[in-house]
mmCIF file of C-alpha atoms and ligand atoms in Angstrom:
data_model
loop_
_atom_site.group_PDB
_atom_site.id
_atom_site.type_symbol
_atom_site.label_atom_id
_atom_site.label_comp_id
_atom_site.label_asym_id
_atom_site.label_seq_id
_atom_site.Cartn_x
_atom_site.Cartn_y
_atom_site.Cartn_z
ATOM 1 C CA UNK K 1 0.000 0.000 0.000
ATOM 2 C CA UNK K 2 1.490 3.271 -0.645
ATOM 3 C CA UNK K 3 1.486 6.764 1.609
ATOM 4 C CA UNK K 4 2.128 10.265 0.770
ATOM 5 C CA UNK K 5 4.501 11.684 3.575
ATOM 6 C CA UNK K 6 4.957 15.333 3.961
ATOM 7 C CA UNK K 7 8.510 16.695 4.614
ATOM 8 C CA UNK K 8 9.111 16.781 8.650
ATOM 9 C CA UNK K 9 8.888 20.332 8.742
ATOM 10 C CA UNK K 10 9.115 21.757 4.835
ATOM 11 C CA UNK K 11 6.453 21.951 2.568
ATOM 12 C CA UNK K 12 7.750 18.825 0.653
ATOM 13 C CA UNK K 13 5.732 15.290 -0.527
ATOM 14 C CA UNK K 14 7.313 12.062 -1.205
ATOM 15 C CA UNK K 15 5.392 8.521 -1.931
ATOM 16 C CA UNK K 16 6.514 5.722 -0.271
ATOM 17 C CA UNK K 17 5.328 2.848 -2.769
ATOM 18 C CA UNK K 18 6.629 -0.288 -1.457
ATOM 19 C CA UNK K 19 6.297 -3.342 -4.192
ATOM 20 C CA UNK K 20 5.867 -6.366 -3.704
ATOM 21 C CA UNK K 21 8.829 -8.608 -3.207
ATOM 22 C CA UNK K 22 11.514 -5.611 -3.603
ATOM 23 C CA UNK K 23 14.944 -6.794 -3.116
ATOM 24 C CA UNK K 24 17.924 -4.490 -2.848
ATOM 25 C CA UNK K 25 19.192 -7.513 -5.405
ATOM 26 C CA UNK K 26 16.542 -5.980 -7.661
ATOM 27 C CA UNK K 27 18.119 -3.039 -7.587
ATOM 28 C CA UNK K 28 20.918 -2.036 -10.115
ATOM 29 C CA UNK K 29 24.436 -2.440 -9.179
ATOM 30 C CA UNK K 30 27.244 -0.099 -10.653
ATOM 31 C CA UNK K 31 28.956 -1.190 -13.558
ATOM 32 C CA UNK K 32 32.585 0.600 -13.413
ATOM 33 C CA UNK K 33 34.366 -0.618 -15.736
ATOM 34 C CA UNK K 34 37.552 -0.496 -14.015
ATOM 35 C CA UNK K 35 40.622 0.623 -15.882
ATOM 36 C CA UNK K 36 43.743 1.927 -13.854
ATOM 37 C CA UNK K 37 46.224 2.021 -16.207
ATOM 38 C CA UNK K 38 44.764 4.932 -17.853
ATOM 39 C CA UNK K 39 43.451 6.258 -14.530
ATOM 40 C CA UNK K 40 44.591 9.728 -14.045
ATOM 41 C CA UNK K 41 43.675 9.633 -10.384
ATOM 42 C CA UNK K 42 45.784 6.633 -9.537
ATOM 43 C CA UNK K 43 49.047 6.564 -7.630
ATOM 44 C CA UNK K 44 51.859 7.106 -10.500
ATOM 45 C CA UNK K 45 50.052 9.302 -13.148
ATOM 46 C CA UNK K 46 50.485 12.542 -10.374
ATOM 47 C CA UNK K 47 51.516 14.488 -13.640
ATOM 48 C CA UNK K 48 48.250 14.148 -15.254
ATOM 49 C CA UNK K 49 46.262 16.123 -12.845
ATOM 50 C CA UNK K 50 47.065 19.812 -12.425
ATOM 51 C CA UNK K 51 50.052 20.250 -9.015
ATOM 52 C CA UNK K 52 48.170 19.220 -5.665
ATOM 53 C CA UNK K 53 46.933 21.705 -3.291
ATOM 54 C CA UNK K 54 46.991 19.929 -0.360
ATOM 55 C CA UNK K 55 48.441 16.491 -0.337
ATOM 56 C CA UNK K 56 48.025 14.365 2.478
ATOM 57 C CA UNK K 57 51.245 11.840 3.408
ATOM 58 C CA UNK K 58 52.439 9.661 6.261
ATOM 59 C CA UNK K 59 54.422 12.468 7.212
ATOM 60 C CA UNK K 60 51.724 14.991 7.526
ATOM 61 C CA UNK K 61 49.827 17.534 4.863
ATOM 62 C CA UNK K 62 52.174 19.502 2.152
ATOM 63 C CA UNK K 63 51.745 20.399 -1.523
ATOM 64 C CA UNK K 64 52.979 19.887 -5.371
ATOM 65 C CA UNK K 65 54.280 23.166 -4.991
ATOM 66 C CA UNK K 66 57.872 22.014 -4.363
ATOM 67 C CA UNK K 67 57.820 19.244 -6.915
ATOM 68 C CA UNK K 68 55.457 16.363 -7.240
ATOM 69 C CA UNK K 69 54.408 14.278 -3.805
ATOM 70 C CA UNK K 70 54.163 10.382 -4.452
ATOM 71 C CA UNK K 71 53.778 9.023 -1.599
ATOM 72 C CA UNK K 72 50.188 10.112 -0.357
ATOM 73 C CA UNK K 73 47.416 8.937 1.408
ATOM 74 C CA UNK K 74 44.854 11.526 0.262
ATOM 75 C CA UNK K 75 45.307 14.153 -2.430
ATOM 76 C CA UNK K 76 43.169 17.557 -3.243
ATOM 77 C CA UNK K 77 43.543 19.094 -6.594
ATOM 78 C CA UNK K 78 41.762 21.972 -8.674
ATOM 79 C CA UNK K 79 38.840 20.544 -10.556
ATOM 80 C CA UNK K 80 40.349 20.600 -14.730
ATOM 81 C CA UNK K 81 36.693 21.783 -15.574
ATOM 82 C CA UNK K 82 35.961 23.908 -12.354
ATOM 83 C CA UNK K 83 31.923 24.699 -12.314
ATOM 84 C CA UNK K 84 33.169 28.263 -10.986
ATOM 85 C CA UNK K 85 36.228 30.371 -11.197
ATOM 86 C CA UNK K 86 38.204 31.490 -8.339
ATOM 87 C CA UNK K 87 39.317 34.675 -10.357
ATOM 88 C CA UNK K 88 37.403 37.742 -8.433
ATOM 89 C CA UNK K 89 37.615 40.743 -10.768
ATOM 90 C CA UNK K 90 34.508 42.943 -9.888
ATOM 91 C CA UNK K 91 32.088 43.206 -7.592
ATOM 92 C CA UNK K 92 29.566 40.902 -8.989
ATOM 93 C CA UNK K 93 30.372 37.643 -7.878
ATOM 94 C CA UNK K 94 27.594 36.073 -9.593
ATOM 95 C CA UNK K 95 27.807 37.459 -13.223
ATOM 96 C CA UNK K 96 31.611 36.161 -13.126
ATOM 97 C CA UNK K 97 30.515 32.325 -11.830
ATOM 98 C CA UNK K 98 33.054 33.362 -8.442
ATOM 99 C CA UNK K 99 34.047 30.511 -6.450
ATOM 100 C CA UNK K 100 36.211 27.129 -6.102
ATOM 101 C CA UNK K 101 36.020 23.585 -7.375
ATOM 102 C CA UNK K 102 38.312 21.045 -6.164
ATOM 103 C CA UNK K 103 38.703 17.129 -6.206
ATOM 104 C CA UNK K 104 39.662 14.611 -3.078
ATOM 105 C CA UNK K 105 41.519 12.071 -4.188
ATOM 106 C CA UNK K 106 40.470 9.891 -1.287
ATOM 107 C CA UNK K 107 42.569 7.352 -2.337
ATOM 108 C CA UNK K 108 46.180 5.895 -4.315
ATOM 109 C CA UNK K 109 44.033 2.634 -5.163
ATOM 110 C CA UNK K 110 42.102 2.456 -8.153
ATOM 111 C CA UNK K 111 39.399 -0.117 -7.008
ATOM 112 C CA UNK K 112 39.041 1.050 -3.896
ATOM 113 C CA UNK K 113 36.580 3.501 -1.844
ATOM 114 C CA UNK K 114 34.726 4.716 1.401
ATOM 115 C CA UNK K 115 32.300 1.497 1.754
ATOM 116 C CA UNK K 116 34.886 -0.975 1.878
ATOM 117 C CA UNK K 117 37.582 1.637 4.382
ATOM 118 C CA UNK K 118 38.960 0.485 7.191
ATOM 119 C CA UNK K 119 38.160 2.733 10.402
ATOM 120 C CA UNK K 120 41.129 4.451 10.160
ATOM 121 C CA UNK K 121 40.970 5.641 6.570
ATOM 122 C CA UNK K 122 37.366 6.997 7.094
ATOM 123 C CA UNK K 123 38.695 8.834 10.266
ATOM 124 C CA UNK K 124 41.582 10.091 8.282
ATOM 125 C CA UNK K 125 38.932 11.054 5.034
ATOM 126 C CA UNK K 126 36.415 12.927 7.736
ATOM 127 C CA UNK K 127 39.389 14.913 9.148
ATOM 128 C CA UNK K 128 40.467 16.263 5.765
ATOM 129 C CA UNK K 129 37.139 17.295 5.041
ATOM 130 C CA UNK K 130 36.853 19.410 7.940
ATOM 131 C CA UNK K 131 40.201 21.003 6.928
ATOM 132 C CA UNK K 132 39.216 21.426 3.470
ATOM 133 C CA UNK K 133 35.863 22.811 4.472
ATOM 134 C CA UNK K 134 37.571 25.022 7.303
ATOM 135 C CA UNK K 135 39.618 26.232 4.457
ATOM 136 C CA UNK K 136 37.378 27.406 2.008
ATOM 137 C CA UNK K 137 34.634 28.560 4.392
ATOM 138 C CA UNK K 138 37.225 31.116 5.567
ATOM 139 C CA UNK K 139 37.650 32.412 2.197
ATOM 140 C CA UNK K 140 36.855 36.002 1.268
ATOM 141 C CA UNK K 141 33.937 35.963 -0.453
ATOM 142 C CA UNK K 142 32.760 32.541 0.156
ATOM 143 C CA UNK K 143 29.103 31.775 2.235
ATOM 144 C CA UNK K 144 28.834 28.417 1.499
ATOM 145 C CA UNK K 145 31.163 25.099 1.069
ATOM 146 C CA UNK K 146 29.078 22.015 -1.019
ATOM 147 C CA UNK K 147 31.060 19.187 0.084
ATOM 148 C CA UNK K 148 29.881 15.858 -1.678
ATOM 149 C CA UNK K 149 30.787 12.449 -2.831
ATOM 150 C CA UNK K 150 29.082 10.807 -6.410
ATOM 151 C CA UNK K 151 30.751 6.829 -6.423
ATOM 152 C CA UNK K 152 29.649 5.304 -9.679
ATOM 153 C CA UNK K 153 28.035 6.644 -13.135
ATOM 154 C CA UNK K 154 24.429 6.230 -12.231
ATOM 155 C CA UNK K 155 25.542 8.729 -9.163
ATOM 156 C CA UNK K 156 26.584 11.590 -11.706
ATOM 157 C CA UNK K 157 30.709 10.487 -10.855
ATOM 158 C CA UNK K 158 32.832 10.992 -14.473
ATOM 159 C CA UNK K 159 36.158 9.071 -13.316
ATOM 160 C CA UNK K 160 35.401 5.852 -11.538
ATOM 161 C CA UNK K 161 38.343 5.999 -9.105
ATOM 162 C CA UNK K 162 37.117 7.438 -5.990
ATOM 163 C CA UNK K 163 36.844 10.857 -5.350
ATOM 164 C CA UNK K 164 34.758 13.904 -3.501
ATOM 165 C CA UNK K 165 34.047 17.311 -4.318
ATOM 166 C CA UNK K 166 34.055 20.672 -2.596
ATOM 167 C CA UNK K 167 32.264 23.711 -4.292
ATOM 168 C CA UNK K 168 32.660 26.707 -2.304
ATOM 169 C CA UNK K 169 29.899 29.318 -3.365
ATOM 170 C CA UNK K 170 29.671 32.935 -2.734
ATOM 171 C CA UNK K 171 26.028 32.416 -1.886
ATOM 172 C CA UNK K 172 23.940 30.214 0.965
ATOM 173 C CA UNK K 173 21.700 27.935 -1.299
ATOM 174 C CA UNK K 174 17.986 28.755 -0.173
ATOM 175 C CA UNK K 175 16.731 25.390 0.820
ATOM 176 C CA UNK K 176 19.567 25.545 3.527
ATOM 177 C CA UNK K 177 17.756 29.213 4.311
ATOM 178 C CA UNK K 178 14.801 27.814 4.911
ATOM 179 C CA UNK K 179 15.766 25.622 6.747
ATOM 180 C CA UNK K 180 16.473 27.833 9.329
ATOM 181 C CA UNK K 181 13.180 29.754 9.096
ATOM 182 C CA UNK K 182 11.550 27.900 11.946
ATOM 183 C CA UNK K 183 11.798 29.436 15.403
ATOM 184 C CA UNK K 184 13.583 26.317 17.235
ATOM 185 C CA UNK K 185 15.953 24.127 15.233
ATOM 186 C CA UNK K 186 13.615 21.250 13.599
ATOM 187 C CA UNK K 187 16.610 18.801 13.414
ATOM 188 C CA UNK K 188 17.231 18.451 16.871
ATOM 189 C CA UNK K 189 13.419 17.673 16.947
ATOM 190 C CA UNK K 190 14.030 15.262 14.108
ATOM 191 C CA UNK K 191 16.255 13.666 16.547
ATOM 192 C CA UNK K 192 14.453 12.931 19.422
ATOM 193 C CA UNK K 193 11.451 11.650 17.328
ATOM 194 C CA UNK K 194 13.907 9.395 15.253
ATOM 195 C CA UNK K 195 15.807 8.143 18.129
ATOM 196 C CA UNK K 196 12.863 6.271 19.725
ATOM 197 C CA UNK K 197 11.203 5.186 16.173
ATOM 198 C CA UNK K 198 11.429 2.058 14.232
ATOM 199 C CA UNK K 199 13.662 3.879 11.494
ATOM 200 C CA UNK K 200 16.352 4.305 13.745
ATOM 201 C CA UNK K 201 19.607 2.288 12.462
ATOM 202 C CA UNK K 202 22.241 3.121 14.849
ATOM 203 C CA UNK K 203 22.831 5.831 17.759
ATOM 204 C CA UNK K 204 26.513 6.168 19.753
ATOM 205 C CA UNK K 205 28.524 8.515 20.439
ATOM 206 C CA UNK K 206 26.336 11.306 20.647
ATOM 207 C CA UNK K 207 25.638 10.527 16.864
ATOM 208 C CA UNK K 208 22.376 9.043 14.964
ATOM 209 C CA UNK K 209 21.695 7.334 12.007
ATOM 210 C CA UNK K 210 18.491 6.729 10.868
ATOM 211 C CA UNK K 211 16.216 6.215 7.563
ATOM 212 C CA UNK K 212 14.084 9.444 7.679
ATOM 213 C CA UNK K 213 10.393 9.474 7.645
ATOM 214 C CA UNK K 214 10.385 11.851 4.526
ATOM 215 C CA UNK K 215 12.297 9.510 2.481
ATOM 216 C CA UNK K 216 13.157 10.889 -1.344
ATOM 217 C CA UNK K 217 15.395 7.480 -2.472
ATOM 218 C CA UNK K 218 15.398 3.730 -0.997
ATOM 219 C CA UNK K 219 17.542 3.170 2.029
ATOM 220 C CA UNK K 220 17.958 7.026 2.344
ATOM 221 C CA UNK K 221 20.153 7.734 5.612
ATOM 222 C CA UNK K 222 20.681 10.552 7.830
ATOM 223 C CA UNK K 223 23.469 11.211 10.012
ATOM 224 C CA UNK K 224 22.838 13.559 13.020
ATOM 225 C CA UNK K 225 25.138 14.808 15.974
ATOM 226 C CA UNK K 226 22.840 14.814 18.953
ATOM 227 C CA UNK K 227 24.613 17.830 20.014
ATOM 228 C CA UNK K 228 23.844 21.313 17.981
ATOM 229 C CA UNK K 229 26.655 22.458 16.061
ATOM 230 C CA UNK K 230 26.513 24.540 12.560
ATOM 231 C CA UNK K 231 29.355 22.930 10.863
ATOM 232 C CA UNK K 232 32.911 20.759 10.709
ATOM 233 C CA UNK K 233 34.793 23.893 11.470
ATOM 234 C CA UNK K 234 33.434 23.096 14.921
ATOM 235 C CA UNK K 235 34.119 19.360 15.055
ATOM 236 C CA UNK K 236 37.023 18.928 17.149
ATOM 237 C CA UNK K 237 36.705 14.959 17.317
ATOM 238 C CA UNK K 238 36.176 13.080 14.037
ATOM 239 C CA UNK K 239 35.810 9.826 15.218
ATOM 240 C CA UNK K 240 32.120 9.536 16.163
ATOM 241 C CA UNK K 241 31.003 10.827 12.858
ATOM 242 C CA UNK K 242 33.652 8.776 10.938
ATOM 243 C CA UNK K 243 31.933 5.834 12.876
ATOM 244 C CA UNK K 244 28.962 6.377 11.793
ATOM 245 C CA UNK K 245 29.247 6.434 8.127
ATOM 246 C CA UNK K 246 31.915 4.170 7.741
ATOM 247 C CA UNK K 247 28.753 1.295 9.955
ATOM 248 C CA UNK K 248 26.638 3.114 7.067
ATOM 249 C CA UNK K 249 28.416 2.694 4.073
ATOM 250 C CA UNK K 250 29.996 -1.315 5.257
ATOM 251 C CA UNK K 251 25.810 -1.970 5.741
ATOM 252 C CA UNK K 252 25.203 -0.666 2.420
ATOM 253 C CA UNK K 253 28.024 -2.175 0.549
ATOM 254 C CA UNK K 254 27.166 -6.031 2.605
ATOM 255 C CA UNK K 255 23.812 -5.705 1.445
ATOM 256 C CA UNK K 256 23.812 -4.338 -2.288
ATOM 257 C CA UNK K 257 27.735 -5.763 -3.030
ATOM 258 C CA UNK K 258 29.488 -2.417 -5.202
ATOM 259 C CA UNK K 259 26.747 -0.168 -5.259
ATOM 260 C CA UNK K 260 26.751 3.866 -6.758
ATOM 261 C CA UNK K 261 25.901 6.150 -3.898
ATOM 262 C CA UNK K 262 26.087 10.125 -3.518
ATOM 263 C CA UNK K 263 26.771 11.331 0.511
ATOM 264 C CA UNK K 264 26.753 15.194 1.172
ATOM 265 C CA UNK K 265 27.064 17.394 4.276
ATOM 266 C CA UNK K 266 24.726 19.671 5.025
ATOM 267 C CA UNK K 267 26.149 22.710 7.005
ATOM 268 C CA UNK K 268 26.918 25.925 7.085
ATOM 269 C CA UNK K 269 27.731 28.999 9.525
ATOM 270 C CA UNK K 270 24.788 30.585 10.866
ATOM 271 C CA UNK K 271 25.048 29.042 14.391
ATOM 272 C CA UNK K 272 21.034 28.128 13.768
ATOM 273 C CA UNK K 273 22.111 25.599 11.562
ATOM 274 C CA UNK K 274 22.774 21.895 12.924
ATOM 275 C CA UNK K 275 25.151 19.748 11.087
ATOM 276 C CA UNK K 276 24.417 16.604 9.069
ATOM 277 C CA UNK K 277 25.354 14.179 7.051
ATOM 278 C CA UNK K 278 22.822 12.378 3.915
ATOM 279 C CA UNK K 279 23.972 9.279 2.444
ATOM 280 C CA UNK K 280 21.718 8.042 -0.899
ATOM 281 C CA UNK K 281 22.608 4.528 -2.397
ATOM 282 C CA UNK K 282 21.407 5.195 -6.091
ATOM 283 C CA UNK K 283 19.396 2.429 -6.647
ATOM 284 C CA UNK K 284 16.500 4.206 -8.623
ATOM 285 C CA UNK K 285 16.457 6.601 -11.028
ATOM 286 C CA UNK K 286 13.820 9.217 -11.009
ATOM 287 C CA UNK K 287 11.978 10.466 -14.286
ATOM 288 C CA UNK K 288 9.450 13.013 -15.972
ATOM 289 C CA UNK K 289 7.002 12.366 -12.566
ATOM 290 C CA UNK K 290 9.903 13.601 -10.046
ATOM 291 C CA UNK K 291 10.932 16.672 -12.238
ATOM 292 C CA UNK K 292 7.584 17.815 -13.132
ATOM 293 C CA UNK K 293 6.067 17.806 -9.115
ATOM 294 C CA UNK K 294 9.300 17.791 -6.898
ATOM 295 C CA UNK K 295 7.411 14.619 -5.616
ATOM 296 C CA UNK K 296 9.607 11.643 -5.135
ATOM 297 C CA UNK K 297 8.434 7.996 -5.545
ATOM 298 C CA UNK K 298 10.349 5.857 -3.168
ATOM 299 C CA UNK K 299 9.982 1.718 -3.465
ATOM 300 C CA UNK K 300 11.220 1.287 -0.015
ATOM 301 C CA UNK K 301 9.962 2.304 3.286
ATOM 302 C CA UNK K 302 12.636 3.845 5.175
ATOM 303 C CA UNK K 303 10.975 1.566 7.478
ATOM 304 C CA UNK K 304 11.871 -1.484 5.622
ATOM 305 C CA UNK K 305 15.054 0.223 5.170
ATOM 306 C CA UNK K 306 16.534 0.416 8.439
ATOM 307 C CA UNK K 307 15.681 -2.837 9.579
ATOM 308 C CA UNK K 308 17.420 -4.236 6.675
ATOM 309 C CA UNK K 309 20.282 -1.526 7.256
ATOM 310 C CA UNK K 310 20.472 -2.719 11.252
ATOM 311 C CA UNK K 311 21.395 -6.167 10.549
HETATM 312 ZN ZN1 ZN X 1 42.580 5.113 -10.560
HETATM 313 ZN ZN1 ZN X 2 19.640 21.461 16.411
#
């Protein structure tokens, strides 16, 4: 039977249309075709890429600016075909497409990525993103940092060897406005309703992870400090929230085998703001119904979804 949900708190619809005998099996899987030698993102082909701006080593952080690093752990480079332009000549930011686009190489291994990490690599990937965020947020002219992740082509990634992104805008994007707009902050709400409901999937360390009630995509997660805090500039310890998604992602990956997903943060200064974390498995694809209401058809109850995701 399937139920229209409105958004927890925004004035947002999604159908949760459960059909019979829905596997994630059912779902598609990704279908990299995985070539390294040609891999520009692999350990060895450093020249290919423009010089490293931050490159993460045993040894601690440097840059290509002194020659090209090989031995690295993680490595952050200019995006070759940046969505903005960091050059600032005038005063109108927006007209000139102001504003930074650069790739996390989260990885020297071609056939490797964030669902299959050991603890320490995700703790070591989650720390670098609050540097790299911390970074750019600090940057004149910049209101907002887009941090994501797309792993596969059906999750909008262009080179199959893994990789983030971080789009630093000189504007706050106005669903993130809005959702500030209510007098107390809905998330921590969100929270305590989640933390005592069926879709919850997994809650320590002062974190939460749980299939949301307003679910857009199957086996749609949230990740949610208990504690209010606007952004990773304030996260002093990593390792709760590397916990978190790394139990996420190993979930996801045990019970779809390679699987395209997209994760993003959601964050941003105001202090109103309270941190998060989506991740989306792409296991659908959305059509002419999604873009012509902004109403999403999901085949899996979040629900369903978290007691599959709880193992
Ligand atoms: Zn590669
Ligand atoms: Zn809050």
């Amino acid at each position: 039977m399937s139920e229209i949900r409105k958004h927890y708190f925004l004035d947002e619809y999604c159908i949760i249309a459960p059909n019979r005998g829905f596997r994630p099996s059912d779902f598609k899987k990704t279908d990299e075709a995985s070539n390294s030698k040609k891999c520009i993102f692999c350990k060895g082909n450093e020249e290919k890429t423009p010089p490293a701006t931050a490159v993460y080593t045993p040894a601690g952080v440097t840059s290509d600016e002194g020659g090209v690093v090989r031995d690295w752990n993680v490595r952050c480079i200019p995006n070759m075909y940046p969505a903005l332009s960091p050059k600032k000549s005038s005063s109108d930011q927006l007209a000139e497409g102001f504003g930074f686009h650069e790739v996390i190489i989260e990885t020297p291994e071609h056939d490797y990525e964030p669902s299959m990490f050991l603890d320490e690599e995700i703790t070591r990937l989650i720390r670098i993103y609050a540097d790299r965020y911390t970074f750019y947020i600090n940057k004149d002219g910049i209101k907002f940092v887009s941090l994501f992740k797309n792993y596969g082509s059906s999750a909008g990634a262009s080179i199959a060897h893994s990789h983030s992104q971080l789009i630093a805008l000189p504007l706050i994007p106005p669903i993130i406005k809005k959702e500030m707009e209510t007098e107390t902050c809905p998330f921590c709400d969100i929270i305590q309703r989640e933390s005592i409901s069926k879709r919850l999937i997994l809650m320590q360390n002062d974190w939460i992870a749980f299939a949301p009630y307003f679910s857009k995509y199957p086996f749609e997660v949230w990740i949610m400090p208990k504690e209010h805090f606007p952004d990773m500039s304030k996260l002093s310890d990593v390792s709760g929230l590397a916990f978190m998604l790394r139990n996420v992602l190993s979930r996801m990956h045990a019970l779809f085998g390679g699987f395209a997903y997209n994760y993003a943060f959601f964050q941003c200064t105001d202090k109103r703001y309270h941190f998060h974390l989506k991740v989306f498995p792409k296991l659908s694809v959305t059509g002419g119904f999604e873009e012509n209401t902004n109403i999403y058809i999901n085949p899996v109850s979040p629900e369903d979804a978290a007691t599959q995701l709880r193992w």
